[in-house]
CSV table of C-alpha atoms in Angstrom, one decimal:
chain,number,residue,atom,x,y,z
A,65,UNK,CA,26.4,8.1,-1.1
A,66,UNK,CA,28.7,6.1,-3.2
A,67,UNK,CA,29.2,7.4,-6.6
A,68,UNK,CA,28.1,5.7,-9.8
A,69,UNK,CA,29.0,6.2,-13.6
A,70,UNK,CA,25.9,4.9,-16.3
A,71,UNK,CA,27.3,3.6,-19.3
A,72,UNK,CA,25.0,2.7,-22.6
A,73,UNK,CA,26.1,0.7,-25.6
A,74,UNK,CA,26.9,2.4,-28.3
A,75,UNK,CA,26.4,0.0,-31.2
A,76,UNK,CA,28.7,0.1,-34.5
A,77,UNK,CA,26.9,1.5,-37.2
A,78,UNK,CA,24.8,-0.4,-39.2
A,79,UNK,CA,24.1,-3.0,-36.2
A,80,UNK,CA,21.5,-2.7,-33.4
A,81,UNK,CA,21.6,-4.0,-29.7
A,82,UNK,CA,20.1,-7.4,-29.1
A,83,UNK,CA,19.7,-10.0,-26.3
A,84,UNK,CA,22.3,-12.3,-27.5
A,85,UNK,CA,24.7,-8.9,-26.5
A,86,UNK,CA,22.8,-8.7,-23.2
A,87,UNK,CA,23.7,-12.2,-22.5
A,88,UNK,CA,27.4,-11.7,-23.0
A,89,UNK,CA,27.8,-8.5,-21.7
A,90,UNK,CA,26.5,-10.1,-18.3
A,91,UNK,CA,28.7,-13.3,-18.8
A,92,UNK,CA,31.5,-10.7,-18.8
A,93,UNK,CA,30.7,-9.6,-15.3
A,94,UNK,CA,30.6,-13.2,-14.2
A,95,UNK,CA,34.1,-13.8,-16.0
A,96,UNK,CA,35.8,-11.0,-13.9
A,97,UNK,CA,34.5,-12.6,-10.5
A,98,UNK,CA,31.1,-10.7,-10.4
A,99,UNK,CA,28.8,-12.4,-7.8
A,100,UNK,CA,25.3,-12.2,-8.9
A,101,UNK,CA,23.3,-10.8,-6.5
A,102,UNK,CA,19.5,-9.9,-7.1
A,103,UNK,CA,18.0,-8.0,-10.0
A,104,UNK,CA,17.2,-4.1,-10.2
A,105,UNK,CA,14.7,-1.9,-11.8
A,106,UNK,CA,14.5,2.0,-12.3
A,107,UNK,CA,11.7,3.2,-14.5
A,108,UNK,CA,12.1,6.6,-16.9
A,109,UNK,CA,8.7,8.4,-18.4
A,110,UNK,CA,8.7,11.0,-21.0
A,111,UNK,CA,5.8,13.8,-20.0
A,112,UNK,CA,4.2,15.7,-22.5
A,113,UNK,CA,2.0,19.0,-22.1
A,114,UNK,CA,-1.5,19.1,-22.2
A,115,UNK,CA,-3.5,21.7,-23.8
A,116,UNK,CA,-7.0,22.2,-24.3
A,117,UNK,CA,-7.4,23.4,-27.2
A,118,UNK,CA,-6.5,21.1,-30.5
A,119,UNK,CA,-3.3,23.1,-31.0
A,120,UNK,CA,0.7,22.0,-31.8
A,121,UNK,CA,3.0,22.3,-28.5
A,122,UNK,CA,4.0,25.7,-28.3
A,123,UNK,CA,8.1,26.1,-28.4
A,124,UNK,CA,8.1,27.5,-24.4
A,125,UNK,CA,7.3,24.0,-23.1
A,126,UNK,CA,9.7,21.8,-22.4
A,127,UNK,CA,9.8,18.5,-25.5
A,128,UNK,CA,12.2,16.7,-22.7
A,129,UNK,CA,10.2,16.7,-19.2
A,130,UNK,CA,11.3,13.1,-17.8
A,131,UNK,CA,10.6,11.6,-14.6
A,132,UNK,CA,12.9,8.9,-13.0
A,133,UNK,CA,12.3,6.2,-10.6
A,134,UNK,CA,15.6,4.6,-8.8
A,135,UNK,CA,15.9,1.1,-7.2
A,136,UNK,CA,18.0,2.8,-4.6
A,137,UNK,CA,15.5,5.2,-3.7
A,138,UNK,CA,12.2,3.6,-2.9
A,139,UNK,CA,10.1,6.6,-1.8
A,140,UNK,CA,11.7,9.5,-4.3
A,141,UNK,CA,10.9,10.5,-7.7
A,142,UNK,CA,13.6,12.9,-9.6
A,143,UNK,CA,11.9,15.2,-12.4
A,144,UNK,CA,15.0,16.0,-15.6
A,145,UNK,CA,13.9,19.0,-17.7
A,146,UNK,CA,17.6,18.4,-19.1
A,147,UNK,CA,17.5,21.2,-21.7
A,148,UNK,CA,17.3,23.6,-19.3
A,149,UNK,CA,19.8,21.5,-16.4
A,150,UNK,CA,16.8,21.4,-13.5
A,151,UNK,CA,17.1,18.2,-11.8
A,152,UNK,CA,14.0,18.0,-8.8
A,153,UNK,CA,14.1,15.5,-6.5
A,154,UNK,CA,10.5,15.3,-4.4
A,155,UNK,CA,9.0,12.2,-2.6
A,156,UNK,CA,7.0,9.7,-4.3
A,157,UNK,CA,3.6,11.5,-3.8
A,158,UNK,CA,4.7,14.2,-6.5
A,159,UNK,CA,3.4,11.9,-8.9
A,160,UNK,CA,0.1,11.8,-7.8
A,161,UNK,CA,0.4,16.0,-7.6
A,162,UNK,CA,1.1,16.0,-11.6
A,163,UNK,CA,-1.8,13.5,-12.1
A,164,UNK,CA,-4.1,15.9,-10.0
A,165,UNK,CA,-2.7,18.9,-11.9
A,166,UNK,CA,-3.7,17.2,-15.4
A,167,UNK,CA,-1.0,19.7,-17.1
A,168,UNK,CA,0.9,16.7,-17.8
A,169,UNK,CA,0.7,13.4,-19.0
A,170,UNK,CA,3.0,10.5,-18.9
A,171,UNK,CA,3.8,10.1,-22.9
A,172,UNK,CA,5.9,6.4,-22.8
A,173,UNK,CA,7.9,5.4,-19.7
A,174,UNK,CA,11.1,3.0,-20.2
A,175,UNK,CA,12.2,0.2,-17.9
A,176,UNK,CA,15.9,-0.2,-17.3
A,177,UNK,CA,16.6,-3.9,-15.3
A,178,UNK,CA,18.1,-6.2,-15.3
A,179,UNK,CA,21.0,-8.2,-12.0
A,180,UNK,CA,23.5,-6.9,-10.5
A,181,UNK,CA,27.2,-8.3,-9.2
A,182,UNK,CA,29.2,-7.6,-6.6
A,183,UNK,CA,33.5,-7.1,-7.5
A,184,UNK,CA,34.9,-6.3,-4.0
A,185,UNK,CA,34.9,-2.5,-3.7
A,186,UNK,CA,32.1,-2.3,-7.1
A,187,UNK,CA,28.8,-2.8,-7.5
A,188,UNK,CA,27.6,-3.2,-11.3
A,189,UNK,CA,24.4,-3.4,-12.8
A,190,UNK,CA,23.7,-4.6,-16.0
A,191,UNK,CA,20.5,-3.9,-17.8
A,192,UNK,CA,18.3,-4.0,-20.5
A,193,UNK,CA,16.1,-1.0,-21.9
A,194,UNK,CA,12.9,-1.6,-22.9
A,195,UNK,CA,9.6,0.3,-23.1
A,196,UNK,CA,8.0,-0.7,-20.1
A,197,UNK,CA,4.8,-2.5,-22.0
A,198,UNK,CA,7.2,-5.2,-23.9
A,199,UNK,CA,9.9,-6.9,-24.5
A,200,UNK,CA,11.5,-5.1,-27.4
A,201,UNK,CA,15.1,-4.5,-26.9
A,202,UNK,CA,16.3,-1.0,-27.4
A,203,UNK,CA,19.5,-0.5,-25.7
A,204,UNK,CA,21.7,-2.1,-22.8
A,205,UNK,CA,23.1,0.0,-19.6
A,206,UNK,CA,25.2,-0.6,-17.2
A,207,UNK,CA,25.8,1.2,-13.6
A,208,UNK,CA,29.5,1.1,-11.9
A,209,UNK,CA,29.3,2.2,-8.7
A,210,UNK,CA,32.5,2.6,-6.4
A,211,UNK,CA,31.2,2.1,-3.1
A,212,UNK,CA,33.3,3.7,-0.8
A,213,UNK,CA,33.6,6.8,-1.9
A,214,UNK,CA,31.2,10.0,-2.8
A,215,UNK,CA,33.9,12.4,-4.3
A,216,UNK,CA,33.7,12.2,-8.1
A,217,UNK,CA,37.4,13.8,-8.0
A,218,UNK,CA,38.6,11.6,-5.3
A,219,UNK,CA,37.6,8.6,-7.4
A,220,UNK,CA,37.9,9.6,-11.0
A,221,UNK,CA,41.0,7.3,-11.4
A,222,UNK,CA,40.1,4.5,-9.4
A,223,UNK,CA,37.1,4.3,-12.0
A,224,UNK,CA,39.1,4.8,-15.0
A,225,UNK,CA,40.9,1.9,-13.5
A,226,UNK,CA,38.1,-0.4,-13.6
A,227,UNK,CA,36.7,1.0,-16.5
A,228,UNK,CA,40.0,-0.3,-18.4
A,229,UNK,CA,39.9,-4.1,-17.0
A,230,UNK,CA,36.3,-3.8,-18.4
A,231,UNK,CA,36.5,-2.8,-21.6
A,232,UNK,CA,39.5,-5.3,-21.8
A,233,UNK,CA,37.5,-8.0,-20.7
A,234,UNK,CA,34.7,-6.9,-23.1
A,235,UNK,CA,36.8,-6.6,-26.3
A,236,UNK,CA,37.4,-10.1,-25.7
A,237,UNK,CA,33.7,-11.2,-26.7
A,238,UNK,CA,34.2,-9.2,-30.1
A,239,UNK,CA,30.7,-7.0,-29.8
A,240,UNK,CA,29.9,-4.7,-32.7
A,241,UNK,CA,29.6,-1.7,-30.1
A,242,UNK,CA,31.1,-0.5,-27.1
A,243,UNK,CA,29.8,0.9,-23.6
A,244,UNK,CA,30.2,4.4,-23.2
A,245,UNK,CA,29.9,6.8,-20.4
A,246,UNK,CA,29.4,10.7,-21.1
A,247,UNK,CA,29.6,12.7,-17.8
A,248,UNK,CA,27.5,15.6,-17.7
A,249,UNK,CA,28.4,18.7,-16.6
A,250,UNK,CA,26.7,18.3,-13.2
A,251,UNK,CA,27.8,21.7,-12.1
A,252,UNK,CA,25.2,23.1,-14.7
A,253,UNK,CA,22.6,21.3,-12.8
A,254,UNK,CA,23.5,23.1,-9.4
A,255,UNK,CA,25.2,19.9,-8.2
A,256,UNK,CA,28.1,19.4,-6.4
A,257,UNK,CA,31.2,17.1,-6.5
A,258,UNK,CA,29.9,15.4,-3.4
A,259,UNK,CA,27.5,12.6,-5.4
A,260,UNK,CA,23.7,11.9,-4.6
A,261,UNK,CA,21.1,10.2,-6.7
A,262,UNK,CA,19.9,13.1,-8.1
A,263,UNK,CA,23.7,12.8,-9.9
A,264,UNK,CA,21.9,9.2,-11.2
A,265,UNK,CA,19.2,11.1,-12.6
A,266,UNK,CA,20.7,13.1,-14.6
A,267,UNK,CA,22.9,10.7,-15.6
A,268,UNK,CA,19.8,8.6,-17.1
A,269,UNK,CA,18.5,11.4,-18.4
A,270,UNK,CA,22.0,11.8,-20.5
A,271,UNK,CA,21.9,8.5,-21.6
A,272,UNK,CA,18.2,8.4,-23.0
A,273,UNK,CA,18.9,11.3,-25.1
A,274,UNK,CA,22.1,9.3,-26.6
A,275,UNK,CA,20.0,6.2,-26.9
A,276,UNK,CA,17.4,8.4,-28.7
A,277,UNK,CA,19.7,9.7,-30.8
A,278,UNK,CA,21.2,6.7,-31.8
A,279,UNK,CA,17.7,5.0,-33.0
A,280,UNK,CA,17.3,8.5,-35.1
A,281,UNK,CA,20.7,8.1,-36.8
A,282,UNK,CA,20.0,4.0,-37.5
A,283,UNK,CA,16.8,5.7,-38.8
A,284,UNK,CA,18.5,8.1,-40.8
A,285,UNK,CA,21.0,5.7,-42.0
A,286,UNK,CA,18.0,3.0,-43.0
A,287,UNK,CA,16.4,5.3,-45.2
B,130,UNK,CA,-7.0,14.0,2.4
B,131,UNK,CA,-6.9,16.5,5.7
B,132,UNK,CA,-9.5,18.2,7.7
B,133,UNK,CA,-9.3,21.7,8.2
B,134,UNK,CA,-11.3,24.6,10.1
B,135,UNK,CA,-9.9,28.1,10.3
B,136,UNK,CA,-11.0,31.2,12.3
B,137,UNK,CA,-9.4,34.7,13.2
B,138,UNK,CA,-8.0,36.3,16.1
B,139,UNK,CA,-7.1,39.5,17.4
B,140,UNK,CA,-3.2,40.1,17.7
B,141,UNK,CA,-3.8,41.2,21.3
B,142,UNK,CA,-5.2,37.8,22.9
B,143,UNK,CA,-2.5,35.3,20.7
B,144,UNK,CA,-0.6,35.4,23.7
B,145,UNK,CA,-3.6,33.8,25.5
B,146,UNK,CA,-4.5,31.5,22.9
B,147,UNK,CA,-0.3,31.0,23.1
B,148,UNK,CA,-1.1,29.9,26.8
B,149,UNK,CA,-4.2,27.7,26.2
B,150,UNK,CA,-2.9,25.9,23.5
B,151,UNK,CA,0.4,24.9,25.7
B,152,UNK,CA,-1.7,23.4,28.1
B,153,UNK,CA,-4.1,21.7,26.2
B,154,UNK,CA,-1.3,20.6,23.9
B,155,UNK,CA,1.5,19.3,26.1
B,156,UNK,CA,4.2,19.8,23.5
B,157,UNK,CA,6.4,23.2,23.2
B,158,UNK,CA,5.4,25.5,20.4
B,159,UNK,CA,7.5,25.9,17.4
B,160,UNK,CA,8.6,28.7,15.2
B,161,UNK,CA,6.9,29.2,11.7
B,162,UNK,CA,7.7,31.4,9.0
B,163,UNK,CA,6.3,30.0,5.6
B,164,UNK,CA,6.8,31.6,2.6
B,165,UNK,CA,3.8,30.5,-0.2
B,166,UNK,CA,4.2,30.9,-3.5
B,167,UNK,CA,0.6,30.0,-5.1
B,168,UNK,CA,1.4,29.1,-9.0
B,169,UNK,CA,-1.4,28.7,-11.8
B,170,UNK,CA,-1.1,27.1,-15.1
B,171,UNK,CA,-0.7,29.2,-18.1
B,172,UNK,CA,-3.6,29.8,-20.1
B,173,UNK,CA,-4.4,26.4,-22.3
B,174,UNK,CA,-2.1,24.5,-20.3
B,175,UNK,CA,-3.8,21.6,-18.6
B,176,UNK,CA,-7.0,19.9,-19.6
B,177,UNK,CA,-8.4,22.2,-16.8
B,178,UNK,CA,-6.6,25.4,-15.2
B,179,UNK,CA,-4.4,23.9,-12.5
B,180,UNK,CA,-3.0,25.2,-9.0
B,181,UNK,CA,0.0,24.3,-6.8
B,182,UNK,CA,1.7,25.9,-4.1
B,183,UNK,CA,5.1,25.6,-2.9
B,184,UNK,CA,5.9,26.1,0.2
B,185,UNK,CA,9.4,27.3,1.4
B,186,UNK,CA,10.1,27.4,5.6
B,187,UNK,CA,12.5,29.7,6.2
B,188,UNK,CA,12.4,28.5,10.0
B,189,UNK,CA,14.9,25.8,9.2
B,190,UNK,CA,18.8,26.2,9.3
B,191,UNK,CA,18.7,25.5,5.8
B,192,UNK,CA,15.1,26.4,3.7
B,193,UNK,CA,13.0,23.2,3.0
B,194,UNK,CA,10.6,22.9,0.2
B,195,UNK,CA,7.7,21.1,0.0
B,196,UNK,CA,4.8,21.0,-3.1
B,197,UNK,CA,1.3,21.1,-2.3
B,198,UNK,CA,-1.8,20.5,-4.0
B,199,UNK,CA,-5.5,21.1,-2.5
B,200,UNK,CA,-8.1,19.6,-4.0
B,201,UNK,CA,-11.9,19.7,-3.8
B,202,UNK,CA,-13.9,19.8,-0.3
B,203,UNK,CA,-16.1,16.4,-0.1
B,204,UNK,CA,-19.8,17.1,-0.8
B,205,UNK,CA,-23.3,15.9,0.2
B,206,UNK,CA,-25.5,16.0,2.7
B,207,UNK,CA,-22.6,13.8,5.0
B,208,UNK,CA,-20.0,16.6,4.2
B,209,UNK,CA,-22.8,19.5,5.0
B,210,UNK,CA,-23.2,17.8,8.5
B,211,UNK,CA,-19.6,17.5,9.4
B,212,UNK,CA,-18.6,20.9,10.9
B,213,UNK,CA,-15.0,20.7,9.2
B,214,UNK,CA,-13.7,21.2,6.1
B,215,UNK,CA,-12.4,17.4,4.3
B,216,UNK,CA,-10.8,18.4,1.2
B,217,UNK,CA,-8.3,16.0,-0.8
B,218,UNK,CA,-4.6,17.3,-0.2
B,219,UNK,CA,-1.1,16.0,-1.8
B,220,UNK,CA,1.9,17.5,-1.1
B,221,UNK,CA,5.7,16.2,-1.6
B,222,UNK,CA,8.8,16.9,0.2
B,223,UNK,CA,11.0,19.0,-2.8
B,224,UNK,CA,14.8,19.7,-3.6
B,225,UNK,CA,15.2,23.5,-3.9
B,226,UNK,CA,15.1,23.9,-7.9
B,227,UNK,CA,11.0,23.6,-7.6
B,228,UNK,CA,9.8,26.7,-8.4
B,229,UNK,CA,12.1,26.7,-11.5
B,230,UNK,CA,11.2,23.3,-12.5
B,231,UNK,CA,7.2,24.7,-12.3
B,232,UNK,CA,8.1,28.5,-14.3
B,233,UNK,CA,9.7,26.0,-16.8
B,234,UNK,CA,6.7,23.7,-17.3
B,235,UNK,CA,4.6,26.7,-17.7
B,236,UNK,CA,3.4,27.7,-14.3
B,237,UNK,CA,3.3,31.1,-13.0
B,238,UNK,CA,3.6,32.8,-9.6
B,239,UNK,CA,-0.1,34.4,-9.1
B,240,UNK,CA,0.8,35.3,-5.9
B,241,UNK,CA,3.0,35.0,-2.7
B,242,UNK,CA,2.4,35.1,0.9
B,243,UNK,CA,4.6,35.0,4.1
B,244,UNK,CA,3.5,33.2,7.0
B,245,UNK,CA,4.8,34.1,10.6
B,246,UNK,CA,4.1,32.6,13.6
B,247,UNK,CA,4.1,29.3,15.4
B,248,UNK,CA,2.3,25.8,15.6
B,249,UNK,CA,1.6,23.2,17.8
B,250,UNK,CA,1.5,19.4,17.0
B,251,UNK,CA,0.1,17.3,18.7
B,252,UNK,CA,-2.0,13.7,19.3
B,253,UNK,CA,-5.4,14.4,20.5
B,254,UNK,CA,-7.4,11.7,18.8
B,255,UNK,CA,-5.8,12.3,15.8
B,256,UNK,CA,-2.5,14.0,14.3
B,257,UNK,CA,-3.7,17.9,15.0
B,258,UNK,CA,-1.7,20.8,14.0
B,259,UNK,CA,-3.1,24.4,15.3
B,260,UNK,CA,-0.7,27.1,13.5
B,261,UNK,CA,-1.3,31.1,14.4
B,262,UNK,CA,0.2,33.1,11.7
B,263,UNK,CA,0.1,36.9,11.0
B,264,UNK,CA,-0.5,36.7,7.1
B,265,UNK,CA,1.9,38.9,4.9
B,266,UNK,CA,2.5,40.5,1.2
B,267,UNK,CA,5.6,41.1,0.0
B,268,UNK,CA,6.2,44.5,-1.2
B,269,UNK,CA,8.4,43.6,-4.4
B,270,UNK,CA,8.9,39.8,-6.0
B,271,UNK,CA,10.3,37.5,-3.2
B,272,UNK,CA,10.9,40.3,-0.7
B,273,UNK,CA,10.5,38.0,2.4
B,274,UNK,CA,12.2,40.8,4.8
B,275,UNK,CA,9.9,43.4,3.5
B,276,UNK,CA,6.5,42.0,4.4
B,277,UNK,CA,3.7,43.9,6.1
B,278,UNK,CA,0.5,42.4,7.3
B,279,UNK,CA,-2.2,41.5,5.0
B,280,UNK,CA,-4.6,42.5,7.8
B,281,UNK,CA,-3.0,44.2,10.4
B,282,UNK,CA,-4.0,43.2,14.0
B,283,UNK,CA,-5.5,40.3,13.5
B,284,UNK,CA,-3.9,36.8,12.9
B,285,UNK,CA,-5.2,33.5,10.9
B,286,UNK,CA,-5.4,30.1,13.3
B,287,UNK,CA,-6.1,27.1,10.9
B,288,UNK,CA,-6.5,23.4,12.6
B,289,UNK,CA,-5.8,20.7,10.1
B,290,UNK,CA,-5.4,17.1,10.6
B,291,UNK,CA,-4.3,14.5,7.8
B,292,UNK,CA,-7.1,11.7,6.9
B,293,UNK,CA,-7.8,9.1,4.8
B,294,UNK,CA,-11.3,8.1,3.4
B,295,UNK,CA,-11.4,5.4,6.1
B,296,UNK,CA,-10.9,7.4,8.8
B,297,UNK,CA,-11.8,11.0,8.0
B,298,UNK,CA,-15.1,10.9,10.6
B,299,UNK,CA,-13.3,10.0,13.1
B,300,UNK,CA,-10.6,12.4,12.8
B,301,UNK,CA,-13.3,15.2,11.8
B,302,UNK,CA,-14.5,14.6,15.3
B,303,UNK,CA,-11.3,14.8,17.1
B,304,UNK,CA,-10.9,18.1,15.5
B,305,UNK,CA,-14.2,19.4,16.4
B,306,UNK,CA,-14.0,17.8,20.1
B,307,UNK,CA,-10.4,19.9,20.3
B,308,UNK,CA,-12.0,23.2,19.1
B,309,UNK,CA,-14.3,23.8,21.3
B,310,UNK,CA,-11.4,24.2,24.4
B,311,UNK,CA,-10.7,26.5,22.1
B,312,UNK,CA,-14.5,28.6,21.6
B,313,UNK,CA,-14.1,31.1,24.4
B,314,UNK,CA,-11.3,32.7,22.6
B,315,UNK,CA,-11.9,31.9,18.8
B,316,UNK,CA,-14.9,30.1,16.8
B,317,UNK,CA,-13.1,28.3,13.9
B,318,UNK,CA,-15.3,26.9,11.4
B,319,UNK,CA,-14.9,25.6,7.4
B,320,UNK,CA,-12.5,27.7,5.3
B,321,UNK,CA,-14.8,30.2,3.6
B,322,UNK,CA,-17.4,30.4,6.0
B,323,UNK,CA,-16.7,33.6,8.1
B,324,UNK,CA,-17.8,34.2,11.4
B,325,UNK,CA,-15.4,36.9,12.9
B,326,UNK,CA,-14.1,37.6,15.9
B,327,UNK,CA,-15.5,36.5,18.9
B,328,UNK,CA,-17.3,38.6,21.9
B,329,UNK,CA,-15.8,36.8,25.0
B,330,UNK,CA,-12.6,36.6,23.5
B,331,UNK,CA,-11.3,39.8,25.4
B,332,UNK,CA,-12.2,38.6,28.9
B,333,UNK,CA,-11.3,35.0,28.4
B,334,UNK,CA,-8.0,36.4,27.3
B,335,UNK,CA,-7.4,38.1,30.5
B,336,UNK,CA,-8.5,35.1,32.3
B,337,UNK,CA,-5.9,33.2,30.8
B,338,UNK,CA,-3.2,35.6,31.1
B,339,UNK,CA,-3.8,36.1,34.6
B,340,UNK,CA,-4.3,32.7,35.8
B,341,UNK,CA,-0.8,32.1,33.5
B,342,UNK,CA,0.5,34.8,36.5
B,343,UNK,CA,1.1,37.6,33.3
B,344,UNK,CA,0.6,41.0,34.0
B,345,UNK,CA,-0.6,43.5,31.1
């Protein structure tokens, strides 16, 4: 399948995300020819242990047990214990196999969504990150996918191409942040160079824990 | 949700029961060779003590995975008068890292079985599968090339057909109907409920195999 790279935005410190950047950052796409096409939604939920006894978590369970939903994959569900690099993917029905189980619980899921434009051989997506019960901003992603290819070697510089008429195009709006992309070592995760959507889940996965840490260091910084 | 009935069989007669099932079937028989890993929850873990079982088929060029969970047999006076099993049953198509993902959340392996045999599917009023399996333990962890038999001459034939709580009558009757072609060689009956061999199995066995033109 074609390969993807997830960026998040990394705001400057001392500012936060908001929709006013969402709102540019998709008039960016427009300005370098993106054709809007129709909107997309993947869903991410943090799962925490149950135990029956009142007790703390014990340190052997995993603190970072997400499950993924992907637009692109209608029937599938990817589990990320990303600690540990395991990456599952299962059909949908596994979530109704953890809700039988009662071992874990959904804790708070995220929705990433937003539209996405087409730019000849590209596909982006542009979204917003919100917990899934409101409206409250807390980060921005976007997805560039290179359509006709699957190697991530093959295509590393056609990206890095794109990548630069991007962040040319975005320095132009004068944002206090910048998109960034940190690929994870997907060779940890048993995966291969050849890319699949499990690739996209742990790809999410890497960006939630920078967005998390981000809102602890704004944290940090605030008090 | 699936219905299921299960009953035993001597080794000797599968090869009749091999011959019965292809004609009653229509379809060609297919390999099996399943290897079950049964995983329970670590104590505490869970709201209540929790069971999965991932199954690996090592029939297949490449192993694939699958996740199952087996949940309570419906009950009542409806469920005592229906002669099979309707139990609520999940399971998930899974990427090979599963039984590391499950050790990780704090499942363990409480045992492991290998499965080896074949299985018929088939439409017969419903989606039916009949699978006859010699039942295995591995000697050491994983050890699928060193199993021996759990119970030595005799093999496991289990009928299960998926249902839904609309439907699960009529496909508990299709399964019935189908087993009885099936009585003069084995009685299958609700998992648990045990009623051994049967005594007509021996001769209906060599009626089969003889009108199949087999010598023994």
């Amino acid at each position: 399948m074609p390969l993807k790279w997830v960026f998040h935005w990394q705001p400057n410190a001392g500012t936060t995300v908001n929709s006013q950047m969402l709102t540019e950052v998709s008039q960016c796409a427009e300005s370098i020819n993106g054709v809007k096409e129709g909107r997309w939604k993947a869903t991410l939920t943090f799962y925490k242990p149950m135990f029956r006894a009142d007790q703390a978590v014990p340190a052997e369970y995993p603190r970072d047990f997400l499950g993924i939903s992907l637009p692109e994959q209608p029937n599938r569900y990817y589990f990320i214990i990303r600690s540990q690099k395991i990456v599952l993917e299962a059909d949908s029905s596994i979530q109704m196999i953890m809700e039988k189980l009662q071992s874990y619980k959904s804790r708070v899921s995220l929705t990433f969504e937003g539209f996405q434009y087409q730019l000849g051989d590209f596909q982006l997506r542009v979204g917003k990150v919100a917990p899934s019960a409101s409206e409250n901003l807390r980060g921005i992603v976007l997805e560039v996918e290179y359509l006709p290819l699957s190697s991530m070697e093959k295509s590393r510089q056609i990206l890095d191409g794109f990548v630069e008429i991007w962040q040319e195009a975005m320095s132009k709006r004068s944002l206090p942040g910048h998109f960034m992309h940190i690929e994870p070592n997907f060779a940890e995760f048993g995966l291969s160079d050849h890319y699949t959507s499990q690739h996209t889940a742990v790809q999410y996965a890497t960006v939630m824990a920078q967005l998390i840490s981000a809102v602890q260091t704004a944290q940090a910084v605030r008090n | 949700m699936e219905c299921v009935v299960q009953g035993i069989i001597e080794t000797q007669h599968v090869e009749a029961l091999e011959i019965l099932l292809q004609g009653l079937c229509g379809v060609h028989r297919e390999r099996l060779r399943i290897h079950e890993s049964c995983l329970k929850s670590s104590p505490n873990l869970g709201l209540v003590a929790s069971e999965v079982r991932v199954l690996c088929d090592l029939e297949q060029p490449e192993p694939t995975w699958i996740v199952r969970h087996i949940g309570g047999a419906m009950r009542g006076s409806g469920a005592e008068q229906i002669s099979v099993l309707v139990r609520t049953m999940v399971e998930s198509k899974v990427s090979k890292n599963v039984l590391r993902l499950f050790y990780a959340l704090g499942y363990k392996l409480d045992h492991e079985l290998l499965r080896v045999g074949f299985a018929f599917h088939f439409q017969r009023g419903a989606s039916i599968t009949v699978t006859v399996s010699s039942v295995n333990k591995m000697l050491k962890l994983h050890a699928t090339d060193e199993a021996v038999p759990v119970t030595p001459g005799i093999q496991l034939v289990e009928v299960t057909a998926p249902a839904s709580s609309e439907n699960y009558s009529e496909v508990a009757a299709a399964v019935s109907s189908f087993c009885e072609y099936l009585a003069p060689l084995l009685h299958l009956s609700k998992p648990g409920t045990s009623t051994g061999v049967v005594p007509t199995a021996a001769a209906a066995a060599a009626s089969l195999m003889s009108d199949a033109g087999v010598t023994t």
